Coordinates of C-alpha atoms in Angstrom, one line a residue:
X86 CA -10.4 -17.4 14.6
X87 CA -6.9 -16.2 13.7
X88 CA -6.9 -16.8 10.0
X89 CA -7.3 -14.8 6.9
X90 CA -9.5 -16.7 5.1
X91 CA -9.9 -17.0 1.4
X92 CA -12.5 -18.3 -1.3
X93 CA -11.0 -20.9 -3.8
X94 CA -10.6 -18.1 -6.5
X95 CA -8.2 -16.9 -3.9
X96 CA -5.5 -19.2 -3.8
X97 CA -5.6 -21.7 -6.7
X98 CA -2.2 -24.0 -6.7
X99 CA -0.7 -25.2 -9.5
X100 CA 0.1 -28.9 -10.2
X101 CA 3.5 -28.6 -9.1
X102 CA 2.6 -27.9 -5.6
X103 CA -0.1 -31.0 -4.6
X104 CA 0.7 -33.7 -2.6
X105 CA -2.0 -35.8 -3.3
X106 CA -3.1 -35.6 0.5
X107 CA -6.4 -36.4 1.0
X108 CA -8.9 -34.4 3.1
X109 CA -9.6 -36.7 5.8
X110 CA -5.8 -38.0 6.4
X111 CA -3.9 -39.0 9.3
X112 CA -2.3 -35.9 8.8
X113 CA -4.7 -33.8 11.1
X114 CA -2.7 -35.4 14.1
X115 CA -0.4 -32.8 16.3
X116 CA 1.6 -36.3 16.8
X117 CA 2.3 -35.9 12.5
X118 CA 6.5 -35.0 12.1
X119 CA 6.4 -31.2 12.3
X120 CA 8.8 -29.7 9.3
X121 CA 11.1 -27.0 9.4
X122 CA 9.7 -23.8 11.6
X123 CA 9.3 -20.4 10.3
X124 CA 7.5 -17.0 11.9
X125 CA 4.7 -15.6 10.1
X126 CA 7.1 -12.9 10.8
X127 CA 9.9 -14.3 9.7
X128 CA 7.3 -15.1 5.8
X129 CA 5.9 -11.4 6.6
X130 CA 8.9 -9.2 6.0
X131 CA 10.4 -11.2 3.3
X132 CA 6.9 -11.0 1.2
X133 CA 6.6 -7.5 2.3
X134 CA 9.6 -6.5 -0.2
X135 CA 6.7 -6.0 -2.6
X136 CA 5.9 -3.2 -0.3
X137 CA 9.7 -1.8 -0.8
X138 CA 9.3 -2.1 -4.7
X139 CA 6.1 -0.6 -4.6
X140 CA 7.6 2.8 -2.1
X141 CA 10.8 2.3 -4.4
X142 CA 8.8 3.6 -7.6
X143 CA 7.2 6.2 -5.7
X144 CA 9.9 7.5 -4.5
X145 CA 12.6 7.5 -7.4
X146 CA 10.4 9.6 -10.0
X147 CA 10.3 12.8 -7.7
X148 CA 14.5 13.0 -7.7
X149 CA 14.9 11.6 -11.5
X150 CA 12.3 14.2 -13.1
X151 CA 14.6 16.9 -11.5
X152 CA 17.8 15.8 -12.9
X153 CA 19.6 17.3 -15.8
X154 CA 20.3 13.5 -17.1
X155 CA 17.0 13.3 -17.4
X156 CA 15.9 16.1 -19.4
X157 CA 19.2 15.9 -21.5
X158 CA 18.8 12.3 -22.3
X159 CA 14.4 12.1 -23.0
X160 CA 13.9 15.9 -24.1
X161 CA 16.8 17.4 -25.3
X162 CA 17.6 19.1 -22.1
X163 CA 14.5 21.3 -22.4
X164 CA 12.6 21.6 -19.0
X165 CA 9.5 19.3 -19.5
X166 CA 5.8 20.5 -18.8
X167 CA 3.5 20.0 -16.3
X168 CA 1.1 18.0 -18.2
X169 CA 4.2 15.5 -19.9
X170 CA 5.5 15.4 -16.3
X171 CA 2.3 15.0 -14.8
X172 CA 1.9 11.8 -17.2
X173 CA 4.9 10.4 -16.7
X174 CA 4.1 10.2 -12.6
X175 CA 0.3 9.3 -12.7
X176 CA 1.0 6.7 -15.7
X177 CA 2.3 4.2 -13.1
X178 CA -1.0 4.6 -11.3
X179 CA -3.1 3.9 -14.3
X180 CA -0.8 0.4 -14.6
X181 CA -1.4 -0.3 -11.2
X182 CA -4.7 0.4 -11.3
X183 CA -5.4 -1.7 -14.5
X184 CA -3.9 -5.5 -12.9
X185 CA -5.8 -4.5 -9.6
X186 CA -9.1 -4.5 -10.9
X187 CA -11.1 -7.0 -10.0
X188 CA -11.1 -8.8 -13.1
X189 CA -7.3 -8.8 -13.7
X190 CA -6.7 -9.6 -10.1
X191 CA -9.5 -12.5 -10.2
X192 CA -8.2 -13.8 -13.7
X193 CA -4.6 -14.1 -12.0
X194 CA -5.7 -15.9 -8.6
X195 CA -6.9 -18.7 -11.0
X196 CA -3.8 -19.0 -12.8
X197 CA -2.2 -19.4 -10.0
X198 CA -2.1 -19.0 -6.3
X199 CA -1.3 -16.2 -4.1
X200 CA 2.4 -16.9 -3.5
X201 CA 2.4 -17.2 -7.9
X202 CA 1.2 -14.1 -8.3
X203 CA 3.5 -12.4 -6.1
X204 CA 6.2 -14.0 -7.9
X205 CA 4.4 -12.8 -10.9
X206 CA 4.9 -9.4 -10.2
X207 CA 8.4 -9.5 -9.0
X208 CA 9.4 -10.1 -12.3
X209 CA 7.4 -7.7 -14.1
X210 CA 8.6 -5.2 -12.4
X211 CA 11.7 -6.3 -13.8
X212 CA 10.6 -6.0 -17.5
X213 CA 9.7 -2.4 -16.3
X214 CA 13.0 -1.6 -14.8
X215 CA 14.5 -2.1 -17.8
X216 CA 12.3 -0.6 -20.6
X217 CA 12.8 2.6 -18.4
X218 CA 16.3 2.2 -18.1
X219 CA 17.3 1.6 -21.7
X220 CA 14.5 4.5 -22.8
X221 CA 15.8 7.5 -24.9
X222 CA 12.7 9.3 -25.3
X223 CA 9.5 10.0 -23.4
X224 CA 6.9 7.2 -24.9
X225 CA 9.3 4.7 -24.2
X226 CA 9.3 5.9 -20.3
X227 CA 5.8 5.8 -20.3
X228 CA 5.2 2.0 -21.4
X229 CA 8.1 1.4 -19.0
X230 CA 6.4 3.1 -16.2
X231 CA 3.1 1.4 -17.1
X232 CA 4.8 -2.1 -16.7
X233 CA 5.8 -0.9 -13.4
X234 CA 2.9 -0.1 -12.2
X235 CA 0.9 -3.4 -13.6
X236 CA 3.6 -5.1 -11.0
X237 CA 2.9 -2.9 -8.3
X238 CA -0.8 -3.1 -8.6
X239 CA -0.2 -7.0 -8.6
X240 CA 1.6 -6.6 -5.9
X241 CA -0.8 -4.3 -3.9
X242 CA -2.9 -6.5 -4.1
X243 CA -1.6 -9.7 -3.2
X244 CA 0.9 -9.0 -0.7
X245 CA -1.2 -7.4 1.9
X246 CA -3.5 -10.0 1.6
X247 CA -1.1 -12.8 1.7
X248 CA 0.4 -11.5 5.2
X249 CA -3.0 -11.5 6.7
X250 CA -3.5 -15.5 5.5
X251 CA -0.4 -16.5 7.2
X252 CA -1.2 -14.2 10.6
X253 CA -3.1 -14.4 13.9
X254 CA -5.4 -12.3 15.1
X255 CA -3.4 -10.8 17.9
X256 CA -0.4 -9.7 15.5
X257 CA -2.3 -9.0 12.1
X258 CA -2.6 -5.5 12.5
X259 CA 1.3 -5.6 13.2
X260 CA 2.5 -8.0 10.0
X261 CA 0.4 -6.1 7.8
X262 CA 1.5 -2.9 8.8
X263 CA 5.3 -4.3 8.1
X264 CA 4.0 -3.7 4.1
X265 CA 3.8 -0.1 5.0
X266 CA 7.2 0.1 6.6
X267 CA 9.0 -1.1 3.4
X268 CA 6.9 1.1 1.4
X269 CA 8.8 3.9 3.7
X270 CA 12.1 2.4 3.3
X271 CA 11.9 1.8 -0.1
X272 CA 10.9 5.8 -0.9
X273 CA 13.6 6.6 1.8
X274 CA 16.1 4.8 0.0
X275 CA 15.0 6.0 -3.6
X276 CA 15.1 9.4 -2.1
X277 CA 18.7 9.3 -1.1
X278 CA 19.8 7.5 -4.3
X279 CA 18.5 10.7 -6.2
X280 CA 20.3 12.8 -4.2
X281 CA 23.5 10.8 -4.6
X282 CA 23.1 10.3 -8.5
X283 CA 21.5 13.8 -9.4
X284 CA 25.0 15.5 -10.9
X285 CA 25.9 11.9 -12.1
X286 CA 26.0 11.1 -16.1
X287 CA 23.1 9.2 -16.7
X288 CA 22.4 9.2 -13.1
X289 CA 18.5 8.8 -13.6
X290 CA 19.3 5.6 -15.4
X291 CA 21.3 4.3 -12.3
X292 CA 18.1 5.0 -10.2
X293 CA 15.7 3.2 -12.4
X294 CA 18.2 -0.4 -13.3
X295 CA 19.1 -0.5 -9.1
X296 CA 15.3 -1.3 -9.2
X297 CA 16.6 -5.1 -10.5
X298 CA 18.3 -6.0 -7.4
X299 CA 15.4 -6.5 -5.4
X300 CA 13.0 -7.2 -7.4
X301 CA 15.1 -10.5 -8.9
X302 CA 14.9 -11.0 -4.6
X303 CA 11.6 -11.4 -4.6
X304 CA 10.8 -13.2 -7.9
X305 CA 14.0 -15.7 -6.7
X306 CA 12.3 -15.8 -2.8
X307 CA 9.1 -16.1 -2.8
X308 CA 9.2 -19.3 -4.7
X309 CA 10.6 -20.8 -1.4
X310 CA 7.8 -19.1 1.3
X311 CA 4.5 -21.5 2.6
X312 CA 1.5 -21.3 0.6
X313 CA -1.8 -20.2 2.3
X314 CA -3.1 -22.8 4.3
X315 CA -6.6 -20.9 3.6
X316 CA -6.3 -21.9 0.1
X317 CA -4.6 -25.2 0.6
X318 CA -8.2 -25.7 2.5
X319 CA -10.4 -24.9 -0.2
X320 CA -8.3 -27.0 -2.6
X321 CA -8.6 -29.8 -0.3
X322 CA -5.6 -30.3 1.1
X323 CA -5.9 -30.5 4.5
X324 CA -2.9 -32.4 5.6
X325 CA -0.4 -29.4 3.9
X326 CA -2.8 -27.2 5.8
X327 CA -1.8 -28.5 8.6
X328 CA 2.1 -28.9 7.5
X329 CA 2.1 -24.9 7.2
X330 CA 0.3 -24.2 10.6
X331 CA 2.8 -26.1 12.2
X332 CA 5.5 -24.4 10.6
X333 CA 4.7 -20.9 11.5
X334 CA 2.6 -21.4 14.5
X335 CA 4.8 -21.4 17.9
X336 CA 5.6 -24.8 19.5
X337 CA 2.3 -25.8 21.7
X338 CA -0.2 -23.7 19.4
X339 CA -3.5 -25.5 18.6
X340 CA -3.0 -25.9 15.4
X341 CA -5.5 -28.3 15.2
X342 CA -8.4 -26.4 16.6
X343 CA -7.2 -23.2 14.1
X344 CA -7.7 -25.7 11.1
X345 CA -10.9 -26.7 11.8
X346 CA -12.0 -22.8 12.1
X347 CA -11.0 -22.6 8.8
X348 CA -12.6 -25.1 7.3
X349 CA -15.7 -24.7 9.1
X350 CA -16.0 -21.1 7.9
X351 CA -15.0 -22.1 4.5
X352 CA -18.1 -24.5 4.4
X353 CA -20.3 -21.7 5.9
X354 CA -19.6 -19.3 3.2
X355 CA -19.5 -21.9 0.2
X356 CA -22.7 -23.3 1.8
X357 CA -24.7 -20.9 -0.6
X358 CA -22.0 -20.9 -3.7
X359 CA -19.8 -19.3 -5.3
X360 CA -19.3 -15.4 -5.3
X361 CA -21.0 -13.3 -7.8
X362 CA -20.8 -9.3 -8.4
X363 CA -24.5 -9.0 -7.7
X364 CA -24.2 -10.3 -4.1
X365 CA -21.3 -8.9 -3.6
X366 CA -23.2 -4.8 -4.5
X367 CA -26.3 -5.5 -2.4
X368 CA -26.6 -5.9 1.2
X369 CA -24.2 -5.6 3.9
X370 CA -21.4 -6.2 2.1
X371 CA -21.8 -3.4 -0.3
X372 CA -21.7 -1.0 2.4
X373 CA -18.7 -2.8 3.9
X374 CA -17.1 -2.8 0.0
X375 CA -18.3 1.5 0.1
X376 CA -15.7 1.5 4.3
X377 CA -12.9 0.0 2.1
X378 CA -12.7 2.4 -0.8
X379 CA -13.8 5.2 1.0
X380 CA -10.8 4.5 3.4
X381 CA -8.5 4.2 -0.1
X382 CA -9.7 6.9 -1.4
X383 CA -9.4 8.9 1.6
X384 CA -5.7 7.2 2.1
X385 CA -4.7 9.3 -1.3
X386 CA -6.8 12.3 -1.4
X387 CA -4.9 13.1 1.4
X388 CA -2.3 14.5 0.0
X389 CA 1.0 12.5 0.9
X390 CA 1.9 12.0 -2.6
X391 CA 1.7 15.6 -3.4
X392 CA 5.8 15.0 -1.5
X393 CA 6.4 12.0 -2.4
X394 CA 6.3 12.5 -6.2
X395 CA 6.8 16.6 -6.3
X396 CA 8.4 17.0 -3.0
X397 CA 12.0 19.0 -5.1
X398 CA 9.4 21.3 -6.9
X399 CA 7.5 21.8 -3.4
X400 CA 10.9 22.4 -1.4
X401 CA 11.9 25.0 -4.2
X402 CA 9.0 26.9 -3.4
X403 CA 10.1 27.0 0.1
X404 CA 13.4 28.2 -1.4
X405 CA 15.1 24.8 0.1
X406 CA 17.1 22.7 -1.4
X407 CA 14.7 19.9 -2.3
X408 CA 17.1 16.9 -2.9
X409 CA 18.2 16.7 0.6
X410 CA 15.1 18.1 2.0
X411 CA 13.4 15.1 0.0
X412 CA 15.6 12.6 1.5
X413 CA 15.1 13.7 4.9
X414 CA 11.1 13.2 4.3
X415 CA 12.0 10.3 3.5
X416 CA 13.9 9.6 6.9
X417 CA 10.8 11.0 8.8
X418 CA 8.4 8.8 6.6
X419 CA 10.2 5.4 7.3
X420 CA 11.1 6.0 11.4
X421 CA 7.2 7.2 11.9
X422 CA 5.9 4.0 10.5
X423 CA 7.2 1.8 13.3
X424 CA 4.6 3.7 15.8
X425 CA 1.8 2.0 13.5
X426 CA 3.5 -1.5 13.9
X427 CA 3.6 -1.2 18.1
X428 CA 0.2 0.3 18.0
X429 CA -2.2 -0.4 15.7
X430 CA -3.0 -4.3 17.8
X431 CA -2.9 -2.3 21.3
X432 CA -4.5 0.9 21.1
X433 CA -6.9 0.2 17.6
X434 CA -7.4 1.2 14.3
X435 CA -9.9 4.0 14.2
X436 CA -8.1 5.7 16.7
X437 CA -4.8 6.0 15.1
X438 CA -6.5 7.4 12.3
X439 CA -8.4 9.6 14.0
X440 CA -5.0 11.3 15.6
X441 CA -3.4 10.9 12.4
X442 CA -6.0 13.0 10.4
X443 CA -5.9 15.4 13.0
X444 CA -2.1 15.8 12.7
X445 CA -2.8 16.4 8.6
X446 CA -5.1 18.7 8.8
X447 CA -3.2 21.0 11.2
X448 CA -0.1 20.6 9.2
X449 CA -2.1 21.3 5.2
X450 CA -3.6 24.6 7.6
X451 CA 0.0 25.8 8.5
X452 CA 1.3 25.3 5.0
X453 CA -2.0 26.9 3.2
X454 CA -1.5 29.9 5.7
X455 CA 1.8 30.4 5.0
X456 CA 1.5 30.5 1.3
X457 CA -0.9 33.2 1.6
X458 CA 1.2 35.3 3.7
X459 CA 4.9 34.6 2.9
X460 CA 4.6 34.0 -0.7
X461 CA 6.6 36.6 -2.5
X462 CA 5.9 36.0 -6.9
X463 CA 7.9 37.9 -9.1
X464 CA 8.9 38.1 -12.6
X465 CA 12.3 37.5 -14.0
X466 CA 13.6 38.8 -17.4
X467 CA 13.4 36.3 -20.2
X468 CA 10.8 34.5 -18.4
X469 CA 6.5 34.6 -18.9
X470 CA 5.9 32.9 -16.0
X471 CA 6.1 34.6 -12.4
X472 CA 8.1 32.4 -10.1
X473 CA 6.8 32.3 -6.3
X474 CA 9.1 31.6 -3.3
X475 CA 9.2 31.9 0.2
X476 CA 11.7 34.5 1.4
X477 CA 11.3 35.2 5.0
X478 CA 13.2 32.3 7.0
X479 CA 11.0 32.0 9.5
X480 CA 8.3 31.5 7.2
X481 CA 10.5 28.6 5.7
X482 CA 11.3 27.1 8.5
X483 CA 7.2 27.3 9.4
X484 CA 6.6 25.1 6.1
X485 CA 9.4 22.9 6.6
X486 CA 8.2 21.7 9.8
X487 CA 4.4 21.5 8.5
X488 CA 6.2 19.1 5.7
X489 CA 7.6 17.2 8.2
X490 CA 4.4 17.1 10.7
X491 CA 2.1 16.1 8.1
X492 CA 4.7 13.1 6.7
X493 CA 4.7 12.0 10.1
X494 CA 1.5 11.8 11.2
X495 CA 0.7 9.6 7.8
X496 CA 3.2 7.3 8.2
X497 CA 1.5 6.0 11.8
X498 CA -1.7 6.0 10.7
X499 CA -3.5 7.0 7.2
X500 CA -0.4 5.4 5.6
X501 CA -0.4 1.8 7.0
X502 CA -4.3 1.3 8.3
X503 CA -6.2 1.2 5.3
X504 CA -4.0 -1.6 3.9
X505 CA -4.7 -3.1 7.7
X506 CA -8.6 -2.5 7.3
X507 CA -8.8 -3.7 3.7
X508 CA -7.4 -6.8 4.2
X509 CA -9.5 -8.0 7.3
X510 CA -12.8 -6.6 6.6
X511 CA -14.3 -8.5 4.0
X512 CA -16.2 -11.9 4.8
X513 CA -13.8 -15.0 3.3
X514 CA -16.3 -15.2 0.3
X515 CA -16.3 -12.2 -1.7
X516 CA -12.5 -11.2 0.0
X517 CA -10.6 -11.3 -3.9
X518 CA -13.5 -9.0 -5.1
X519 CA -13.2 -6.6 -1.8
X520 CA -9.6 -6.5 -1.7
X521 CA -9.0 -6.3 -5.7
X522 CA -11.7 -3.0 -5.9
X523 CA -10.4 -1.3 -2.6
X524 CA -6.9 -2.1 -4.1
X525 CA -8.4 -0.1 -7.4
X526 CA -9.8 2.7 -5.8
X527 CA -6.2 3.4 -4.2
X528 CA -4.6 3.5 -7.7
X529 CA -7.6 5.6 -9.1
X530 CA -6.3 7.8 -6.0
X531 CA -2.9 8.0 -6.7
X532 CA -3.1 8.7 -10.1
X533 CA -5.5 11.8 -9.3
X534 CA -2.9 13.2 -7.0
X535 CA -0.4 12.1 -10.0
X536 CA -1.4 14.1 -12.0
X537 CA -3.2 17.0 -11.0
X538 CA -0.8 18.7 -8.2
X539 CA 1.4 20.3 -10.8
X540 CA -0.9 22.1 -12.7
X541 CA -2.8 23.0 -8.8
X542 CA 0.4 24.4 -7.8
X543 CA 0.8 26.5 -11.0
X544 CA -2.4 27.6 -10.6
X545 CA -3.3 28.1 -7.0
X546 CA 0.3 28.0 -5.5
X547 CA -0.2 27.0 -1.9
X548 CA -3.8 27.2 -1.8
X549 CA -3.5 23.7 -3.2
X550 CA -3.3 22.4 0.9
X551 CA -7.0 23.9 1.7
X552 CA -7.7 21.5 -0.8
X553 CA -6.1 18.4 1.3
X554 CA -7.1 20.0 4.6
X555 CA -10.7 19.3 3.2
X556 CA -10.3 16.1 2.4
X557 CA -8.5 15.6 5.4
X558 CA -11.5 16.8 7.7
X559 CA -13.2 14.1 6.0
X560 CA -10.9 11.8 6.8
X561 CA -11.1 12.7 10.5
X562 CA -15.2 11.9 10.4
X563 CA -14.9 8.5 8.7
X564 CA -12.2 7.3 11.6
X565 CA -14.7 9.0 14.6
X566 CA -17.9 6.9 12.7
X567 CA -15.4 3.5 11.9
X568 CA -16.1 0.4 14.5
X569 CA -12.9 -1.2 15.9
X570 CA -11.6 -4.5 14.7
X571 CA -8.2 -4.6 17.2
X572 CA -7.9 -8.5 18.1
X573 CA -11.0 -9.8 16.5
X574 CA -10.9 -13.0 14.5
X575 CA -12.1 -12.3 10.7
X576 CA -15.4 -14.0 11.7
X577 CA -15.8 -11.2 14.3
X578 CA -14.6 -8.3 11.9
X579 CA -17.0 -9.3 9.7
X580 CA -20.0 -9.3 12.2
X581 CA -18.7 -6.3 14.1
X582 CA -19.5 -4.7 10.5
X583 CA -22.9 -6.6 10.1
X584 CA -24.2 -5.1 13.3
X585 CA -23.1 -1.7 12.2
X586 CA -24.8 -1.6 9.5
X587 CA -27.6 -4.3 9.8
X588 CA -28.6 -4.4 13.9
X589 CA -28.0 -8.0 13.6
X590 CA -25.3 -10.1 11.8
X591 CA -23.3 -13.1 12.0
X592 CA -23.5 -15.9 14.7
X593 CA -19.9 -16.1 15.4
X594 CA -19.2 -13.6 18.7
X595 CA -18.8 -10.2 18.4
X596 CA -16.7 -9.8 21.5
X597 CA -12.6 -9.0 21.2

């Protein structure tokens, strides 16, 4: 089956959208008036500007904590230190990883539905924009920035998932991975409007309101895109079912046949009621629960944010100019991503992991080796602190390209698969608790590397990277011991991950 299923706390509609259809209609019948078409693609990349705003606020903080606007307007124009800085980046996280939770996310899907709660965090993001752009002193930043990231973890959370409702089996790996493309093209353009606003009066300010524009997009847009006909199922509403299959399925699809997949797996998995946190930690799906946040985890832990958030204070230590060395990464990061979208449905997930954690750990050894070697720290008059820099251009040029080998190699595979794996490998019942702790466990990541990196690299300088080479050689394991889910149905990602662990699972085929 080529459907993302979801429970009923997935996708709850409100009043405004029923039709009153019965379950049984006429409606079922290919011979019903089709309405207007629309891709899944076409629905993919316009709901995956949540990706954008999420890569967008990753990507501005790194160019506005380096601007003198910054420090002049929130601290006086004193340099702030690494634990205030530190704060200001991971606070986002710990927003983020507050509406992800499982409760929060659950508590939302029964407010509203999928497409709601998208719409739902468009907005707040908004509210965050603001508070952060009118802000004078640091608290205010910090309640702004925890708005923000409540959106984004809203966001996160939904968006993936809703791509994977509205795709096939043959292309889901390729629409979800679009999620991680914006993310790339919204840190590549935040990147470049740093380096554009840094000497600019207020210029942080500028970076932080542009935020507005599309974010109102999304809010404004997404009230227009198809609700999930997975939920529309399991509100009993088959005949809109049907009205959205035929929209986004290609002329001559069997739409017909693909509904009654769904609602015969939605019966299979209500058949023994609804969802409950003890079922959901016991069993096979626990262990399928410990391959999402261990891929999450693994996703952050990495060490990718280590540039995206520090990458000016990393480049100075190359003795680079880390604006435009920033905004380059951020070129690299965004063009490597398409790889993942031709690839991850023809050659599989685990092994564009595999290569990618490969790539990461060869690029975290160059950069650890040339810290010890080509580090030169010395002390400057006036100042308690040594400073450390790279003086031998070779040696520069050494890091520069690890930088750039480890960004791409992310961006094609530990970057866009987890979201990819997360989103397909939970069975239809317990998928909102599965995707809202995976979700979780990515925020509880990001706000590690958030906040810890600056104080590492004051501390440890470059030795930091042995650090994410580790973790990275752990990485590499997990994708060699991970079973492939390339053009399975759900059903079949579900039993492929039943066998695994079980010797048994599912009745519904294994077989691609």
């Amino acid at each position: 089956m080529g459907w993302f299923q979801a429970s009923p706390e997935a996708e709850v509609l409100r009043p405004e959208v029923t039709s009153g259809t019965s379950y049984g209609t006429a409606a079922s019948s290919q011979s019903a008036s089709r309405p207007r078409r629309r891709s899944a693609l076409v629905v993919a990349l316009f709901s995956s500007l949540g990706g954008f705003l999420f890569g967008v606020d990753i990507g501005y903080i790194s160019g506005v904590e380096v601007m003198a606007s910054f420090r002049d307007d929130l601290n006086g124009g004193k340099p702030m230190d690494d634990a205030t800085m530190g704060m200001i980046t991971a606070i986002f996280a710990l927003g983020a990883l507050a509406a992800a939770s499982p409760p929060a996310s659950e508590a939302l899907m029964r407010a509203m539905s999928r497409r709601g709660a998208i719409v739902a965090g468009a907005a707040t993001f908004c509210v965050g924009a603001i508070i952060q752009g009118v802000s004078f002193n640091v608290p205010s930043v910090l309640v702004g920035r925890f708005v923000s990231g409540a959106s984004i973890g809203v966001l996160s959370t939904n968006v993936p998932v809703y791509m994977s409702e509205l795709a096939a089996a043959d292309e889901r790996g390729k629409l979800v991975a679009f999620y991680q493309l914006a993310i790339t093209l919204g840190i590549m353009i935040a990147f470049w409007l740093s380096f554009f606003l840094q000497d600019a009066p207020h210029g942080w300010r500028i970076s932080v309101l542009a935020q507005l524009l599309p974010g109102g997009v999304l809010a404004v847009g997404m009230t227009g895109m198809p609700l999930s006909p997975c939920g529309l199922v399991a509100q009993r509403r088959r005949g809109e079912a049907l009205k959205v299959l035929q929209e986004i399925r290609p002329e001559g699809a069997d739409v017909d046949l693909e509904l009654r997949e769904i609602e015969a797996a939605h019966a299979e998995e209500m058949a023994t009621g609804e969802a409950t946190w003890a079922q959901f930690c016991s069993g096979p799906v626990s262990k399928i629960g410990a391959v999402g946040v261990t891929s999450m985890l693994l996703q952050q832990l990495g060490g990718m944010n280590v540039f995206m958030f520090y990458g000016p204070r990393v480049c100075e230590a190359i003795g680079l100019s880390g604006f435009l060395f920033t905004a380059i990464a951020g070129m690299v990061n965004f063009v490597a991503t398409f790889p993942a979208i031709l690839l991850v449905d023809r050659y599989g997930r685990a092994r564009l992991l595999q290569c990618s954690a490969v790539g990461m750990m060869v690029a975290c050894f160059g950069l650890a080796m040339v810290g010890n070697f080509a580090m030169v720290c010395r002390s400057s008059v006036g100042q308690s602190e040594e400073q450390c820099v790279i003086e031998s251009p070779p040696a520069k040029y050494t890091a520069a390209a690890c930088i750039f080998f480890f960004i791409a190699n992310f961006a094609y595979g530990w970057g866009p698969v987890p979201w990819v794996l997360c989103s397909e490998i939970f069975p239809m019942k317990y998928r909102a608790k599965g995707v809202g702790l995976t979700t979780s466990m990515s925020w509880l990541g990001t706000f590690v590397i958030g906040y810890f990196p600056p104080m590492l690299i004051s501390s440890i300088g470059f030795n930091t990277f042995w650090v994410f080479f580790a973790f990275n050689c752990a990485a590499l394991g997990f994708a060699f011991w991970l079973p492939e889910t390339r053009g399975r149905s759900l059903e079949q990602v579900t039993a492929v991950f039943y066998r695994k662990f079980e010797g048994g699972g599912p009745s519904k085929l294994i077989k691609p």
